[in-house]
Amino acid sequence: MSAVRQDAWSAEDDLILAEVTLRHIREGSTQLAAFEEVGERIGRTSAACGFRWNSCVRKKYEEAISLAKSQRQKRSYYKKQSPLSGPQVAGVAAQELEQDAYKNDGATEETLSIDAVIRFLRQWKGGLQESSRQYKLLEKNLREKEEELARLRSENERLLKEVSEVKTDYHVVNDDYKALIQIMDRARRLAFLNEEDEELKTRFKMDANGNLERIE
C-alpha cells in the first residue's frame, strides 16, 4: 500500500484535480469517482481530494463546470431520444456534442493553463518575498551578533587591563610588605641589643656621705 501524502497541495495537484473532476462531470460520472481517480494519481485520499475541490479549487472553475454540466445534459438528452428519430438527429447530436466538447476542452485548457501560471507566479512571488524577509532577518541578526562580539571584545580588553593593573599593584604591595617586615625585624633586633647593653652597664649610687658606691 502506497503512503498517503500529507504535504501541501501544489499547483500541479490542483490542476490534475480540476481536469479529472471536469471530465467526470462532462461524462455524467460522479465527483466521488473523480476524487478516487485523482487520489490514486497523486497519492492522496479521496476525502482529501473532495475537501480540496469544495474548499478551494471549485470556485476557480465555475465557468468550466457550467460548460461541463451543459454538455452532460445534452448527452443525456440525446440518449433519451427514440431510435426512430433517424440518423439525422443522431448526426446533429454528435456534431453538437463534438463542438461543445471542443469548446469546453479549449476553454478549460486555456483557463487551467492561465490559472496555473497565475498560481505559479503568485507562489513564486510569495516565496521570493519570504526569502527576502528571511534574508533581512538574518542580516539583522548578523549585525546584532557583530555588535555583541565587538562589545565583548572591548569588555575583555578592559578586564585584561584591570587584571594587569591588579597584578602590578600586588607586586608593589608585596615588595612594600617585605620591606616593612625587614625594617620591623631590624628594629626588634636593635631593641634587643640595647636592652643587653643596658644590663651590662655598671650602676652607681651616692651614699649618705656623698660617696658613690657600685650597685651590683
Coordinates of C-alpha atoms in Angstrom, one line a residue:
M1 CA 0.0 0.0 0.0
S2 CA 1.5 3.3 -1.1
A3 CA 1.9 6.0 1.6
V4 CA -0.7 8.8 1.7
R5 CA 0.7 12.2 1.2
Q6 CA 0.3 14.8 3.9
D7 CA 2.2 17.7 2.4
A8 CA 0.7 20.9 1.0
W9 CA -1.2 20.9 -2.3
S10 CA 0.8 22.1 -5.3
A11 CA -0.4 24.0 -8.4
E12 CA 0.1 20.7 -10.4
D13 CA -2.1 18.8 -7.9
D14 CA -4.9 21.3 -8.2
L15 CA -4.6 21.2 -12.0
I16 CA -5.0 17.4 -12.1
L17 CA -7.9 17.6 -9.6
A18 CA -9.7 20.2 -11.8
E19 CA -9.1 18.3 -15.1
V20 CA -10.2 14.9 -13.8
T21 CA -13.3 16.3 -12.0
L22 CA -14.4 18.3 -15.0
R23 CA -14.1 15.3 -17.2
H24 CA -16.2 13.2 -14.9
I25 CA -18.8 15.9 -14.8
R26 CA -18.9 16.2 -18.5
E27 CA -19.2 12.4 -19.0
G28 CA -22.0 12.1 -16.4
S29 CA -19.9 10.4 -13.8
T30 CA -19.9 11.2 -10.1
Q31 CA -17.5 13.5 -8.3
L32 CA -16.7 10.7 -5.9
A33 CA -15.3 8.7 -8.8
A34 CA -13.3 11.7 -9.9
F35 CA -11.8 12.1 -6.4
E36 CA -10.9 8.5 -6.2
E37 CA -9.1 8.7 -9.6
V38 CA -7.3 11.8 -8.6
G39 CA -6.3 10.2 -5.2
E40 CA -4.8 7.3 -7.0
R41 CA -2.8 9.5 -9.3
I42 CA -1.4 11.9 -6.8
G43 CA -1.2 9.7 -3.7
R44 CA -3.9 11.2 -1.6
T45 CA -7.2 10.0 -0.1
S46 CA -10.5 10.6 -2.0
A47 CA -11.7 12.5 1.1
A48 CA -8.7 14.9 0.9
C49 CA -9.4 15.4 -2.8
G50 CA -13.0 16.2 -2.2
F51 CA -12.3 18.6 0.6
R52 CA -9.7 20.4 -1.6
W53 CA -12.1 20.6 -4.5
N54 CA -15.0 22.0 -2.5
S55 CA -13.0 24.4 -0.3
C56 CA -10.5 25.8 -2.8
V57 CA -10.4 24.6 -6.4
R58 CA -14.1 24.6 -7.3
K59 CA -14.6 28.3 -7.1
K60 CA -11.9 28.9 -9.6
Y61 CA -13.6 26.8 -12.3
E62 CA -17.2 27.9 -12.1
E63 CA -17.4 28.7 -15.8
A64 CA -15.8 25.4 -16.8
I65 CA -18.1 23.5 -14.5
S66 CA -21.2 25.1 -16.2
L67 CA -19.9 24.1 -19.6
A68 CA -19.3 20.6 -18.5
K69 CA -22.8 20.3 -17.0
S70 CA -24.3 21.7 -20.1
Q71 CA -22.5 19.1 -22.2
R72 CA -23.6 16.4 -19.8
Q73 CA -27.3 17.5 -20.2
K74 CA -27.0 17.4 -23.9
R75 CA -25.6 13.9 -23.8
S76 CA -28.4 12.8 -21.5
Y77 CA -31.0 14.4 -23.7
Y78 CA -29.8 12.8 -26.9
K79 CA -29.5 9.4 -25.3
K80 CA -33.2 9.6 -24.3
Q81 CA -34.3 10.3 -27.9
S82 CA -36.1 7.5 -29.6
P83 CA -34.1 5.5 -32.1
L84 CA -36.9 6.2 -34.6
S85 CA -35.8 9.8 -34.8
G86 CA -33.4 8.7 -37.5
P87 CA -29.8 9.2 -38.3
Q88 CA -30.3 13.0 -38.8
V89 CA -31.0 13.6 -35.2
A90 CA -28.1 11.4 -34.2
G91 CA -25.8 13.2 -36.5
V92 CA -26.9 16.6 -35.2
A93 CA -26.4 15.4 -31.7
A94 CA -23.0 14.1 -32.4
Q95 CA -22.0 17.3 -34.1
E96 CA -23.2 19.5 -31.3
L97 CA -21.5 17.3 -28.7
E98 CA -18.3 17.4 -30.6
Q99 CA -18.5 21.2 -30.9
D100 CA -19.3 21.6 -27.2
A101 CA -16.5 19.2 -26.3
Y102 CA -14.0 21.2 -28.4
K103 CA -15.2 24.5 -26.9
N104 CA -15.2 23.1 -23.4
D105 CA -11.8 21.4 -23.7
G106 CA -10.3 24.5 -25.2
A107 CA -11.8 26.8 -22.7
T108 CA -10.9 24.5 -19.8
E109 CA -7.3 24.0 -21.1
E110 CA -6.9 27.7 -21.6
T111 CA -8.4 28.5 -18.2
L112 CA -6.4 25.9 -16.4
S113 CA -3.2 27.0 -18.1
I114 CA -3.7 30.7 -17.2
D115 CA -4.8 29.8 -13.7
A116 CA -1.8 27.5 -13.3
V117 CA 0.6 30.2 -14.5
I118 CA -1.0 32.8 -12.2
R119 CA -0.8 30.5 -9.2
F120 CA 2.8 29.7 -10.0
L121 CA 3.7 33.3 -10.3
R122 CA 1.9 34.1 -7.1
Q123 CA 3.6 31.3 -5.3
W124 CA 7.0 32.3 -6.7
K125 CA 6.3 35.9 -5.6
G126 CA 5.3 34.8 -2.2
G127 CA 8.4 32.6 -2.0
L128 CA 10.6 35.4 -3.1
Q129 CA 9.1 37.8 -0.5
E130 CA 9.5 35.2 2.2
S131 CA 13.2 34.7 1.1
S132 CA 13.7 38.4 1.2
R133 CA 12.2 38.7 4.6
Q134 CA 14.3 35.8 5.9
Y135 CA 17.4 37.4 4.3
K136 CA 16.7 40.7 6.0
L137 CA 16.1 39.0 9.3
L138 CA 19.4 37.0 9.1
E139 CA 21.2 40.2 8.1
K140 CA 19.8 42.0 11.2
N141 CA 20.8 39.1 13.4
L142 CA 24.3 39.1 11.9
R143 CA 24.7 42.8 12.7
E144 CA 23.5 42.3 16.2
K145 CA 25.9 39.4 16.7
E146 CA 28.8 41.5 15.3
E147 CA 27.9 44.4 17.6
E148 CA 27.7 42.0 20.5
L149 CA 31.1 40.5 19.6
A150 CA 32.7 43.9 19.4
R151 CA 31.2 44.8 22.8
L152 CA 32.5 41.6 24.3
R153 CA 36.0 42.2 22.8
S154 CA 36.1 45.6 24.3
E155 CA 34.9 44.3 27.7
N156 CA 37.6 41.6 27.5
E157 CA 40.3 44.1 26.8
R158 CA 39.1 46.3 29.7
L159 CA 39.2 43.3 32.1
L160 CA 42.6 42.2 30.9
K161 CA 43.9 45.8 31.6
E162 CA 42.4 45.7 35.1
V163 CA 43.9 42.3 35.8
S164 CA 47.3 43.6 34.7
E165 CA 46.9 46.7 36.9
V166 CA 45.9 44.5 39.9
K167 CA 49.0 42.3 39.3
T168 CA 51.2 45.4 39.3
D169 CA 49.6 46.7 42.5
Y170 CA 50.0 43.3 44.1
H171 CA 53.8 43.2 43.3
V172 CA 54.2 46.7 44.7
V173 CA 52.3 45.9 47.9
N174 CA 54.2 42.6 48.2
D175 CA 57.5 44.4 47.9
D176 CA 56.4 47.1 50.4
Y177 CA 55.3 44.4 52.8
K178 CA 58.6 42.6 52.6
A179 CA 60.5 45.8 53.2
L180 CA 58.3 46.6 56.2
I181 CA 59.0 43.1 57.6
Q182 CA 62.7 43.6 57.2
I183 CA 62.5 47.1 59.0
M184 CA 60.5 45.6 61.8
D185 CA 62.9 42.7 62.2
R186 CA 65.9 45.1 62.3
A187 CA 64.1 47.3 64.9
R188 CA 63.4 44.3 67.1
R189 CA 67.0 43.1 66.9
L190 CA 68.2 46.6 67.7
A191 CA 65.9 46.9 70.7
F192 CA 67.1 43.6 72.0
L193 CA 70.8 44.7 71.7
N194 CA 70.0 47.9 73.5
E195 CA 68.5 46.0 76.4
E196 CA 71.6 43.9 76.7
D197 CA 73.8 46.9 76.7
E198 CA 71.8 48.5 79.5
E199 CA 72.1 45.4 81.5
L200 CA 75.9 45.3 81.0
K201 CA 76.4 48.9 82.1
T202 CA 77.8 49.4 85.8
R203 CA 75.3 51.2 88.0
F204 CA 76.4 53.6 90.9
K205 CA 74.5 55.4 93.6
M206 CA 75.5 58.1 96.1
D207 CA 75.5 57.2 99.8
A208 CA 74.7 59.5 102.8
N209 CA 78.2 60.8 102.9
G210 CA 78.2 61.8 99.3
N211 CA 80.3 59.0 98.1
L212 CA 79.5 56.9 95.0
E213 CA 79.2 53.2 95.5
R214 CA 78.7 50.5 92.9
I215 CA 75.5 48.7 92.7
E216 CA 75.8 45.0 91.9

